Coordinates of N, CA and C in Angstrom, one line a residue:
Chain A
X1 N 0.8 -1.4 0.2 CA 0.1 0.1 0.3 C 1.1 1.3 0.2
X2 N 0.2 2.2 0.1 CA 0.8 3.7 0.1 C 0.2 4.8 0.9
X3 N 0.8 6.0 0.9 CA -0.2 6.8 1.5 C 0.5 8.3 1.0
X4 N -0.6 9.1 1.1 CA -0.5 10.5 0.6 C -0.6 11.3 1.7
X5 N 0.7 12.4 1.8 CA 1.0 13.4 3.1 C 0.9 14.6 2.6
X6 N -0.2 15.4 3.2 CA -0.1 16.6 3.3 C -0.1 17.3 4.1
X7 N 1.1 18.7 3.8 CA 1.6 19.7 4.5 C 1.3 20.7 4.0
X8 N 0.8 22.2 5.3 CA 0.2 21.6 6.6 C -0.8 20.9 6.7
X9 N -1.4 20.6 8.0 CA -2.7 20.3 8.1 C -3.4 21.2 7.9
X10 N -2.9 22.5 8.6 CA -3.6 23.7 8.9 C -2.8 24.8 8.2
X11 N -3.1 25.6 7.2 CA -2.3 27.1 7.0 C -3.0 28.0 7.3
X12 N -2.6 29.2 8.0 CA -3.3 30.2 8.1 C -2.5 31.4 7.6
X13 N -3.1 32.0 7.0 CA -2.0 33.4 6.6 C -2.8 34.6 6.3
X14 N -2.0 35.6 6.3 CA -3.1 37.2 6.1 C -4.0 37.4 4.5
X15 N -4.5 38.0 4.3 CA -5.4 38.4 3.1 C -4.5 38.9 2.0
X16 N -4.4 38.2 0.8 CA -3.1 38.9 0.0 C -1.9 37.9 0.0
X17 N -1.5 37.0 0.8 CA -0.3 37.0 1.5 C -0.5 35.4 0.1
X18 N 0.9 35.2 -0.3 CA 1.0 34.1 -1.1 C 1.5 32.6 -0.2
X19 N 0.3 31.7 -0.5 CA 0.6 30.5 0.3 C 0.7 29.4 -0.5
X20 N 1.4 27.9 0.1 CA 1.8 27.3 -0.5 C 1.8 26.0 0.2
X21 N 0.9 25.0 -0.4 CA 0.4 23.6 0.4 C 1.4 22.8 -0.6
X22 N 1.5 21.5 0.2 CA 2.7 20.4 -0.6 C 1.6 19.0 0.1
X23 N 2.2 18.1 -0.9 CA 1.5 17.1 -1.4 C 2.6 16.0 -1.7
X24 N 3.0 14.8 -0.8 CA 3.3 13.7 -0.9 C 2.7 12.4 -1.4
X25 N 3.4 11.6 -2.1 CA 2.5 10.1 -2.6 C 3.4 9.1 -2.6
X26 N 3.6 8.1 -1.9 CA 4.7 7.0 -2.3 C 3.6 5.7 -2.9
X27 N 3.1 5.8 -3.5 CA 2.5 5.1 -4.4 C 3.0 4.7 -5.7
X28 N 3.9 5.6 -6.2 CA 4.8 5.5 -7.2 C 3.6 5.9 -8.7
X29 N 2.4 6.5 -8.1 CA 1.4 7.0 -9.5 C 1.7 8.1 -10.4
X30 N 1.8 8.1 -11.3 CA 2.0 9.0 -12.5 C 1.1 10.5 -12.3
X31 N 0.0 10.2 -12.2 CA -1.1 11.2 -12.0 C -1.5 11.9 -10.5
X32 N -1.3 13.3 -10.6 CA -1.6 13.9 -9.0 C -2.7 14.8 -9.5
X33 N -3.3 15.3 -8.2 CA -4.7 16.3 -8.4 C -4.8 17.0 -6.8
X34 N -5.3 18.1 -7.3 CA -5.2 18.9 -6.1 C -7.1 19.7 -6.5
X35 N -7.7 19.1 -5.8 CA -8.9 19.7 -5.5 C -9.7 20.5 -4.6
X36 N -10.5 21.2 -4.2 CA -10.9 22.0 -3.3 C -12.1 21.6 -2.8
X37 N -12.2 21.7 -1.5 CA -13.6 21.1 -1.1 C -14.4 21.9 -0.1
X38 N -15.4 22.6 -0.5 CA -16.3 23.2 0.2 C -17.9 22.3 0.3
X39 N -18.1 23.3 1.3 CA -19.7 22.3 1.7 C -20.6 22.7 1.1
X40 N -21.0 21.5 0.7 CA -22.5 22.3 -0.1 C -21.9 22.0 -2.0
X41 N -20.8 22.2 -2.1 CA -20.4 22.5 -3.6 C -19.3 21.2 -3.8
X42 N -19.2 20.1 -2.8 CA -18.4 19.0 -3.3 C -17.3 19.3 -3.5
X43 N -16.4 18.5 -4.6 CA -15.0 18.5 -4.7 C -14.7 19.3 -6.2
X44 N -14.1 20.2 -6.2 CA -13.8 21.1 -7.4 C -12.4 21.0 -8.0
X45 N -12.0 20.4 -8.8 CA -10.8 20.1 -9.6 C -10.0 21.7 -9.7
X46 N -8.6 21.7 -9.1 CA -8.2 23.0 -9.3 C -7.1 22.9 -10.5
X47 N -5.8 21.7 -10.1 CA -5.3 21.6 -11.2 C -4.8 19.9 -10.8
X48 N -4.6 19.1 -12.0 CA -3.6 18.2 -12.2 C -2.4 18.1 -12.9
X49 N -2.2 16.9 -12.5 CA -0.8 16.6 -13.3 C -0.5 15.2 -14.2
X50 N 0.3 14.9 -14.7 CA -0.2 13.6 -15.4 C 1.5 13.1 -15.2
X51 N 2.2 13.9 -15.3 CA 3.5 13.2 -15.2 C 4.7 14.3 -14.6
X52 N 5.8 14.3 -14.6 CA 6.5 15.3 -13.8 C 6.7 15.8 -15.0
X53 N 6.8 17.5 -14.1 CA 6.8 19.0 -15.0 C 5.0 19.1 -16.0
X54 N 4.5 18.2 -15.8 CA 3.3 18.6 -16.7 C 2.5 19.0 -15.8
X55 N 1.7 20.2 -16.3 CA 0.5 20.9 -15.2 C -1.1 20.9 -16.4
X56 N -2.3 21.1 -15.8 CA -3.4 20.6 -16.4 C -4.2 21.2 -15.5
X57 N -5.0 22.7 -16.3 CA -6.1 23.3 -15.2 C -7.1 22.5 -15.4
X58 N -7.8 23.0 -13.9 CA -8.9 22.1 -13.9 C -10.1 23.7 -14.2
X59 N -10.9 23.1 -13.1 CA -12.7 24.0 -13.4 C -12.0 25.3 -12.6
X60 N -10.9 25.0 -11.6 CA -11.2 26.4 -10.8 C -10.0 26.7 -10.6
X61 N -9.1 26.9 -11.6 CA -7.5 27.2 -11.4 C -7.5 28.8 -11.1
X62 N -8.5 29.4 -11.4 CA -7.6 31.0 -11.4 C -7.4 31.3 -10.0
X63 N -6.2 32.3 -9.5 CA -5.9 32.2 -8.4 C -4.9 31.5 -7.8
X64 N -4.6 30.4 -8.6 CA -3.9 29.6 -8.0 C -3.0 28.9 -9.0
X65 N -1.5 28.7 -8.4 CA -0.6 28.2 -9.4 C -0.1 26.8 -8.7
X66 N 0.6 25.9 -9.5 CA 0.8 24.7 -9.1 C 2.1 23.7 -10.0
X67 N 2.9 23.3 -9.1 CA 4.2 22.7 -9.5 C 4.2 21.2 -9.2
X68 N 5.2 20.6 -9.9 CA 5.3 19.1 -10.2 C 6.7 18.8 -10.7
X69 N 7.6 19.0 -9.4 CA 9.0 19.0 -9.8 C 9.2 17.5 -9.4
X70 N 8.7 16.7 -8.9 CA 9.4 15.4 -8.8 C 7.7 14.5 -9.1
X71 N 8.3 13.4 -9.4 CA 6.9 12.6 -9.6 C 6.2 12.0 -8.4
X72 N 6.7 12.0 -7.2 CA 6.3 12.0 -5.8 C 5.5 13.2 -5.5
X73 N 5.9 14.4 -6.3 CA 5.1 15.4 -5.1 C 4.6 16.6 -6.0
X74 N 3.3 17.0 -5.5 CA 2.8 18.3 -5.8 C 2.6 19.4 -5.2
X75 N 2.7 20.5 -5.6 CA 2.2 21.5 -4.7 C 1.4 22.6 -5.4
X76 N 0.5 23.1 -4.2 CA -0.6 24.2 -5.0 C 0.0 25.5 -4.2
X77 N -0.4 26.5 -5.0 CA 0.2 28.2 -4.2 C -1.4 28.9 -4.7
X78 N -1.5 29.5 -3.4 CA -2.8 30.3 -3.5 C -1.9 31.5 -3.6
X79 N -2.0 32.5 -4.8 CA -1.4 33.3 -5.4 C -1.8 34.9 -4.3
X80 N -3.0 34.6 -3.9 CA -3.0 36.0 -3.4 C -4.4 35.5 -2.5
X81 N -4.6 34.9 -1.1 CA -5.2 34.6 -0.3 C -6.4 35.4 -0.1
X82 N -8.0 34.8 0.1 CA -8.8 35.7 0.0 C -9.8 35.0 1.5
X83 N -10.3 35.9 1.7 CA -11.3 35.4 2.9 C -12.3 34.2 2.7
X84 N -12.7 34.4 0.7 CA -14.0 33.6 0.2 C -13.0 32.2 -0.3
X85 N -11.4 32.2 0.3 CA -10.8 31.1 -0.3 C -10.7 30.1 0.4
X86 N -11.4 30.5 1.9 CA -11.3 29.3 3.1 C -11.7 28.4 2.7
X87 N -11.4 26.9 2.5 CA -11.9 25.6 2.3 C -10.4 24.4 2.5
X88 N -11.3 23.5 2.5 CA -10.6 22.3 2.6 C -9.7 21.8 1.6
X89 N -8.4 21.3 1.2 CA -7.7 21.7 -0.2 C -7.5 19.7 0.1
X90 N -7.6 19.2 -0.9 CA -7.3 17.6 -0.7 C -6.3 17.2 -2.2
X91 N -5.5 16.4 -1.7 CA -4.5 15.7 -2.5 C -5.0 14.5 -3.3
X92 N -4.9 14.5 -4.0 CA -5.2 12.8 -4.8 C -4.0 12.4 -5.7
X93 N -3.9 11.3 -5.8 CA -3.2 10.7 -6.9 C -4.2 9.2 -7.7
X94 N -3.3 8.7 -9.0 CA -3.5 8.0 -9.1 C -3.1 7.3 -10.4
X95 N -3.1 5.9 -10.5 CA -2.3 5.3 -11.9 C -2.3 5.6 -13.3
X96 N -3.6 6.2 -13.3 CA -3.6 6.8 -14.8 C -4.9 6.1 -14.9
X97 N -5.6 6.9 -16.2 CA -6.5 6.0 -16.9 C -7.5 6.5 -16.6
X98 N -8.7 6.2 -17.4 CA -10.0 7.1 -17.1 C -10.9 6.3 -16.0
X99 N -10.8 5.0 -15.7 CA -11.6 4.3 -14.6 C -10.9 4.2 -13.6
X100 N -9.6 4.8 -13.3 CA -8.5 4.4 -11.9 C -9.1 5.0 -10.9
X101 N -9.2 4.4 -9.6 CA -9.2 4.8 -8.4 C -8.7 6.2 -7.7
X102 N -9.1 7.1 -7.4 CA -8.4 8.2 -6.8 C -8.0 8.1 -5.2
X103 N -6.7 8.0 -5.1 CA -6.4 7.9 -3.6 C -6.1 9.3 -3.3
X104 N -6.6 9.7 -2.1 CA -6.8 10.8 -1.2 C -5.6 11.1 0.0
X105 N -5.3 12.4 0.3 CA -4.9 12.7 1.2 C -5.9 12.9 2.3
X106 N -5.5 13.5 3.7 CA -6.2 13.7 4.5 C -6.5 15.3 4.4
X107 N -6.5 15.7 3.6 CA -6.4 17.6 3.2 C -5.9 18.5 4.4
X108 N -6.0 19.7 3.8 CA -5.3 20.9 4.6 C -6.6 22.1 4.1
X109 N -6.6 22.3 5.4 CA -7.4 23.6 5.7 C -6.9 24.8 5.6
X110 N -7.5 25.7 4.5 CA -6.5 27.5 4.6 C -7.8 28.1 5.5
X111 N -7.0 28.6 6.1 CA -7.6 30.1 7.3 C -6.9 30.8 7.0
X112 N -7.9 31.9 6.6 CA -7.6 33.4 6.1 C -7.9 34.6 7.1
X113 N -7.2 35.2 7.8 CA -7.4 36.2 8.6 C -7.1 37.2 8.2
Chain B
X1 N -20.6 20.3 -20.6 CA -19.6 19.5 -20.2 C -20.3 18.3 -19.0
X2 N -19.2 17.4 -18.6 CA -20.1 16.5 -17.7 C -20.4 16.9 -16.4
X3 N -21.6 16.4 -15.6 CA -21.8 17.0 -14.6 C -22.4 15.7 -13.7
X4 N -22.6 15.7 -12.3 CA -23.3 14.9 -11.5 C -23.8 15.8 -10.7
X5 N -25.2 14.9 -10.2 CA -26.2 15.4 -9.2 C -26.6 14.3 -8.2
X6 N -26.5 14.9 -7.1 CA -26.8 13.8 -6.1 C -27.7 14.3 -5.0
X7 N -28.4 13.6 -4.1 CA -29.5 13.8 -3.3 C -28.4 15.0 -2.3
X8 N -29.2 15.8 -2.3 CA -28.4 17.2 -1.1 C -29.0 16.9 0.1
X9 N -28.0 17.0 1.3 CA -28.0 16.6 2.6 C -28.2 18.0 3.2
X10 N -28.2 17.4 4.9 CA -28.4 16.4 5.3 C -28.8 15.1 5.3
X11 N -28.7 13.9 5.6 CA -29.9 13.2 5.2 C -29.6 12.3 6.8
X12 N -31.1 12.4 7.5 CA -30.5 11.8 9.1 C -31.3 10.8 8.9
X13 N -30.8 9.5 9.6 CA -32.2 8.1 9.6 C -31.5 7.6 10.8
X14 N -32.8 6.4 11.4 CA -32.5 5.8 12.4 C -32.0 5.0 11.8
X15 N -31.1 4.2 12.8 CA -30.4 2.7 12.5 C -31.2 1.8 12.6
X16 N -30.6 1.1 11.4 CA -31.5 -0.3 10.9 C -32.6 -0.1 9.9
X17 N -32.6 1.5 9.1 CA -33.7 1.6 8.3 C -32.9 1.7 6.9
X18 N -33.7 2.3 5.9 CA -33.0 1.8 4.6 C -32.7 3.2 3.9
X19 N -31.3 3.1 3.1 CA -31.0 4.4 2.5 C -31.1 4.7 0.8
X20 N -31.4 5.6 0.5 CA -31.0 5.6 -1.0 C -30.4 7.4 -1.1
X21 N -29.3 7.3 -1.9 CA -29.1 8.6 -2.5 C -28.9 8.4 -3.9
X22 N -29.5 9.5 -4.1 CA -29.6 9.8 -5.6 C -28.6 10.2 -6.4
X23 N -28.2 9.9 -7.4 CA -27.2 9.8 -8.4 C -27.4 10.4 -10.0
X24 N -27.5 11.1 -10.4 CA -27.5 11.1 -11.5 C -26.6 12.2 -12.5
X25 N -26.3 11.6 -13.9 CA -25.1 12.3 -14.4 C -25.1 12.9 -15.9
X26 N -24.4 13.4 -16.2 CA -24.3 13.7 -17.6 C -23.1 13.9 -18.6
X27 N -23.1 13.1 -19.5 CA -21.7 12.8 -20.3 C -21.7 12.5 -21.7
X28 N -21.4 12.5 -22.9 CA -21.6 12.3 -24.0 C -20.7 10.9 -23.9
X29 N -19.7 10.7 -23.3 CA -19.1 9.5 -23.8 C -19.6 8.5 -22.5
X30 N -18.5 7.5 -22.6 CA -18.9 6.4 -21.5 C -18.3 6.1 -20.5
X31 N -18.7 6.5 -19.7 CA -17.5 6.6 -17.9 C -18.0 5.4 -17.2
X32 N -17.1 5.7 -16.4 CA -16.9 5.0 -15.2 C -17.6 5.6 -14.2
X33 N -18.4 5.1 -13.1 CA -19.1 5.3 -12.3 C -18.4 5.2 -10.7
X34 N -18.6 6.4 -10.1 CA -17.6 5.7 -8.3 C -18.8 6.4 -7.4
X35 N -18.8 5.5 -6.2 CA -19.2 6.0 -5.0 C -17.7 6.2 -4.4
X36 N -17.7 7.7 -3.6 CA -17.0 7.7 -2.5 C -17.3 7.9 -1.1
X37 N -16.4 7.6 -0.3 CA -17.1 7.9 1.4 C -16.0 8.4 1.9
X38 N -16.5 9.3 2.6 CA -15.2 10.2 3.4 C -15.7 10.3 4.9
X39 N -15.2 9.8 5.9 CA -15.5 9.8 7.2 C -14.6 11.3 7.8
X40 N -15.4 11.5 8.8 CA -14.7 13.0 9.8 C -13.1 13.0 9.6
X41 N -12.4 13.8 9.3 CA -11.0 14.0 9.4 C -10.5 13.5 8.4
X42 N -10.6 12.5 7.4 CA -10.4 11.6 6.4 C -10.7 12.2 5.2
X43 N -9.5 11.6 4.0 CA -9.8 11.7 2.8 C -10.8 11.1 2.3
X44 N -11.6 11.5 1.0 CA -12.7 10.4 0.3 C -11.9 9.1 0.3
X45 N -12.7 7.9 0.3 CA -12.0 6.6 0.3 C -13.0 5.9 -0.7
X46 N -12.3 4.9 -1.9 CA -13.1 4.5 -2.4 C -14.2 3.3 -2.2
X47 N -15.6 3.2 -2.7 CA -16.4 2.7 -1.5 C -16.6 1.5 -2.8
X48 N -16.8 1.8 -4.0 CA -16.6 1.1 -5.3 C -16.5 1.9 -6.5
X49 N -16.4 1.3 -7.7 CA -16.8 1.6 -8.8 C -17.4 0.6 -9.9
X50 N -18.3 0.8 -11.0 CA -19.0 0.4 -11.6 C -18.4 0.7 -13.2
X51 N -16.8 0.1 -13.9 CA -17.0 0.7 -15.4 C -18.1 0.2 -16.7
X52 N -18.8 -0.7 -16.2 CA -19.5 -0.9 -17.5 C -21.4 -0.3 -17.2
X53 N -22.0 -0.3 -18.0 CA -23.2 0.1 -18.0 C -24.0 -1.0 -17.6
X54 N -25.0 -1.2 -16.9 CA -26.2 -2.5 -16.3 C -25.5 -3.1 -15.5
X55 N -24.5 -3.2 -14.9 CA -23.9 -4.1 -14.0 C -23.6 -2.9 -12.3
X56 N -23.6 -3.7 -11.7 CA -24.3 -3.7 -9.9 C -22.5 -3.6 -9.5
X57 N -22.1 -2.5 -8.4 CA -21.4 -2.4 -7.7 C -21.8 -2.6 -6.1
X58 N -20.7 -3.2 -5.8 CA -21.1 -3.3 -4.1 C -20.0 -3.4 -2.7
X59 N -19.7 -3.1 -2.1 CA -19.1 -3.2 -0.8 C -20.0 -2.9 0.5
X60 N -19.4 -3.6 1.6 CA -19.7 -2.8 2.7 C -21.7 -3.0 3.4
X61 N -22.3 -3.7 2.2 CA -23.7 -3.7 2.1 C -24.3 -2.3 1.5
X62 N -23.5 -1.4 0.8 CA -24.0 -0.7 0.0 C -23.9 -1.1 -1.7
X63 N -24.9 -0.9 -2.6 CA -24.7 -1.4 -3.6 C -25.5 0.0 -4.8
X64 N -25.0 -0.1 -6.0 CA -25.5 0.7 -6.5 C -25.5 0.3 -8.2
X65 N -26.6 0.3 -9.0 CA -26.2 -0.2 -10.6 C -26.1 1.0 -11.4
X66 N -25.5 0.6 -12.3 CA -24.9 1.4 -13.6 C -26.4 1.7 -14.5
X67 N -27.2 2.4 -14.7 CA -28.4 2.5 -15.6 C -28.1 3.8 -16.3
X68 N -27.5 3.0 -17.5 CA -27.2 4.0 -18.6 C -28.2 4.4 -19.3
X69 N -29.7 4.2 -19.4 CA -30.6 4.3 -20.0 C -31.3 5.4 -19.0
X70 N -30.9 5.6 -18.0 CA -32.2 6.6 -17.1 C -30.4 7.2 -16.2
X71 N -29.5 6.9 -16.8 CA -28.4 8.0 -16.5 C -28.2 8.4 -15.1
X72 N -28.2 6.7 -13.9 CA -28.2 7.2 -12.6 C -27.1 6.2 -12.3
X73 N -27.3 6.5 -10.9 CA -26.2 5.4 -10.4 C -26.4 5.9 -8.9
X74 N -27.4 5.0 -8.2 CA -28.1 5.8 -7.1 C -27.2 4.4 -6.0
X75 N -27.2 5.1 -5.2 CA -26.5 4.5 -4.1 C -27.8 3.7 -2.6
X76 N -27.6 2.6 -2.4 CA -28.8 2.0 -1.8 C -28.1 1.2 -0.5
X77 N -28.5 0.8 0.7 CA -28.3 0.0 1.5 C -29.7 -0.3 2.3
X78 N -29.5 -1.6 2.6 CA -31.2 -2.3 3.5 C -31.1 -1.3 4.9
X79 N -29.8 -1.6 5.6 CA -30.0 -1.8 6.6 C -28.8 -0.8 7.1
X80 N -29.1 0.6 7.6 CA -27.9 1.6 8.0 C -27.2 1.4 9.7
X81 N -26.2 1.5 9.8 CA -25.3 1.8 10.9 C -24.7 2.5 11.5
X82 N -25.0 3.1 13.0 CA -24.3 4.3 12.9 C -22.8 4.4 12.6
X83 N -22.1 3.6 12.2 CA -20.9 3.6 11.4 C -21.1 3.9 10.6
X84 N -22.1 4.1 9.7 CA -21.9 4.6 8.6 C -22.0 6.0 8.0
X85 N -22.1 6.9 9.3 CA -22.2 7.8 9.3 C -21.0 8.8 8.4
X86 N -21.2 9.5 7.3 CA -20.0 10.0 6.9 C -20.5 10.9 5.9
X87 N -20.0 11.3 4.7 CA -20.3 11.8 3.7 C -20.3 11.5 2.5
X88 N -21.0 11.1 1.6 CA -20.8 10.2 0.4 C -20.6 11.2 -1.0
X89 N -19.8 10.7 -2.0 CA -19.8 11.2 -3.2 C -20.1 10.2 -4.2
X90 N -20.8 11.0 -5.4 CA -20.9 10.1 -6.5 C -19.8 10.8 -7.4
X91 N -19.3 10.3 -8.4 CA -18.0 10.6 -9.1 C -18.4 10.0 -10.6
X92 N -18.2 10.9 -12.0 CA -17.5 10.0 -12.7 C -16.6 10.5 -13.7
X93 N -16.0 9.2 -14.5 CA -14.6 9.7 -15.3 C -14.8 8.9 -16.5
X94 N -14.4 9.5 -17.5 CA -14.6 8.8 -19.0 C -13.2 9.9 -20.0
X95 N -13.6 9.2 -20.8 CA -12.3 9.3 -21.4 C -12.2 11.1 -22.4
X96 N -13.5 12.0 -22.4 CA -13.7 12.9 -22.7 C -13.0 13.7 -21.6
X97 N -13.2 13.4 -20.1 CA -12.7 14.4 -19.3 C -11.1 14.1 -19.0
X98 N -10.2 13.3 -20.1 CA -9.1 13.2 -19.7 C -8.8 12.2 -18.4
X99 N -8.0 12.8 -17.7 CA -7.8 11.2 -16.4 C -8.2 11.9 -15.4
X100 N -9.0 12.9 -15.5 CA -9.5 13.3 -13.8 C -10.9 13.1 -13.9
X101 N -11.7 12.9 -12.4 CA -12.7 12.5 -11.9 C -13.5 13.6 -11.8
X102 N -15.2 14.1 -11.9 CA -15.8 15.1 -11.8 C -16.6 14.6 -10.2
X103 N -16.7 15.3 -9.8 CA -17.7 14.7 -8.2 C -19.2 15.3 -8.1
X104 N -20.2 15.2 -7.7 CA -21.1 15.6 -7.2 C -20.8 16.6 -6.0
X105 N -21.8 17.0 -5.3 CA -21.7 18.1 -4.1 C -21.3 17.3 -3.0
X106 N -22.2 15.7 -2.8 CA -21.5 15.0 -1.6 C -23.2 15.1 -1.0
X107 N -23.0 14.3 0.0 CA -24.6 14.0 0.8 C -24.2 13.3 2.4
X108 N -24.3 14.3 3.1 CA -24.0 14.2 4.3 C -25.4 12.7 5.5
X109 N -24.5 12.0 5.6 CA -25.5 11.0 6.2 C -24.9 11.2 7.9
X110 N -26.2 11.0 8.5 CA -26.2 11.1 9.8 C -26.9 9.9 10.2
X111 N -26.3 8.8 11.3 CA -27.4 7.9 11.5 C -27.4 7.7 13.0
X112 N -28.8 7.8 13.7 CA -28.8 7.5 14.9 C -29.2 6.9 15.4
X113 N -28.6 6.8 16.7 CA -29.3 5.3 17.2 C -30.5 5.1 17.7

């Protein structure tokens, strides 16, 4: 088995600040994802990456940057934190293919003060 | 584009009663359909998936049939337990969406003794 580790578990920042979330996986999966979870809105895709150095925008990419410098890691940056962006951010990975299961981390909660 | 619509929560049931969470989808492709479950403090995890139309998936007493004609994938359980309290997400992936999965808004289930 494997595990997805997200850090930090809670990220507190000020409005306008650039903030970065990190994700590591030891499944040796090719594809990694960042989803945003808001109550009543489900999971919405921000960015995904099908291999090292690849980046694909999801439905919610505006206001975010992502980086996949290694196969095992995928980071997400909030370019200018806003209070209406407080949510849980979930990292996931899969071995690829349209029918494959996603494996999720426990999530990182963004708090903007 | 693709979309997934599911029962709005929260849903509160007594132990031993039956559960149905409705899920309908829209896509022009041939999707794989998923149910994920998320317990408090954890990331979503796969409950089961069904890649082919008219087939049934099941796990831990939960089941759903991939109904291509009705474009539905309703989650059912005959007798819920307090330990089933969680958020349930319906999702689809298909070749048209690349390698990512599109999720419904989630249905929070609370089972009371």
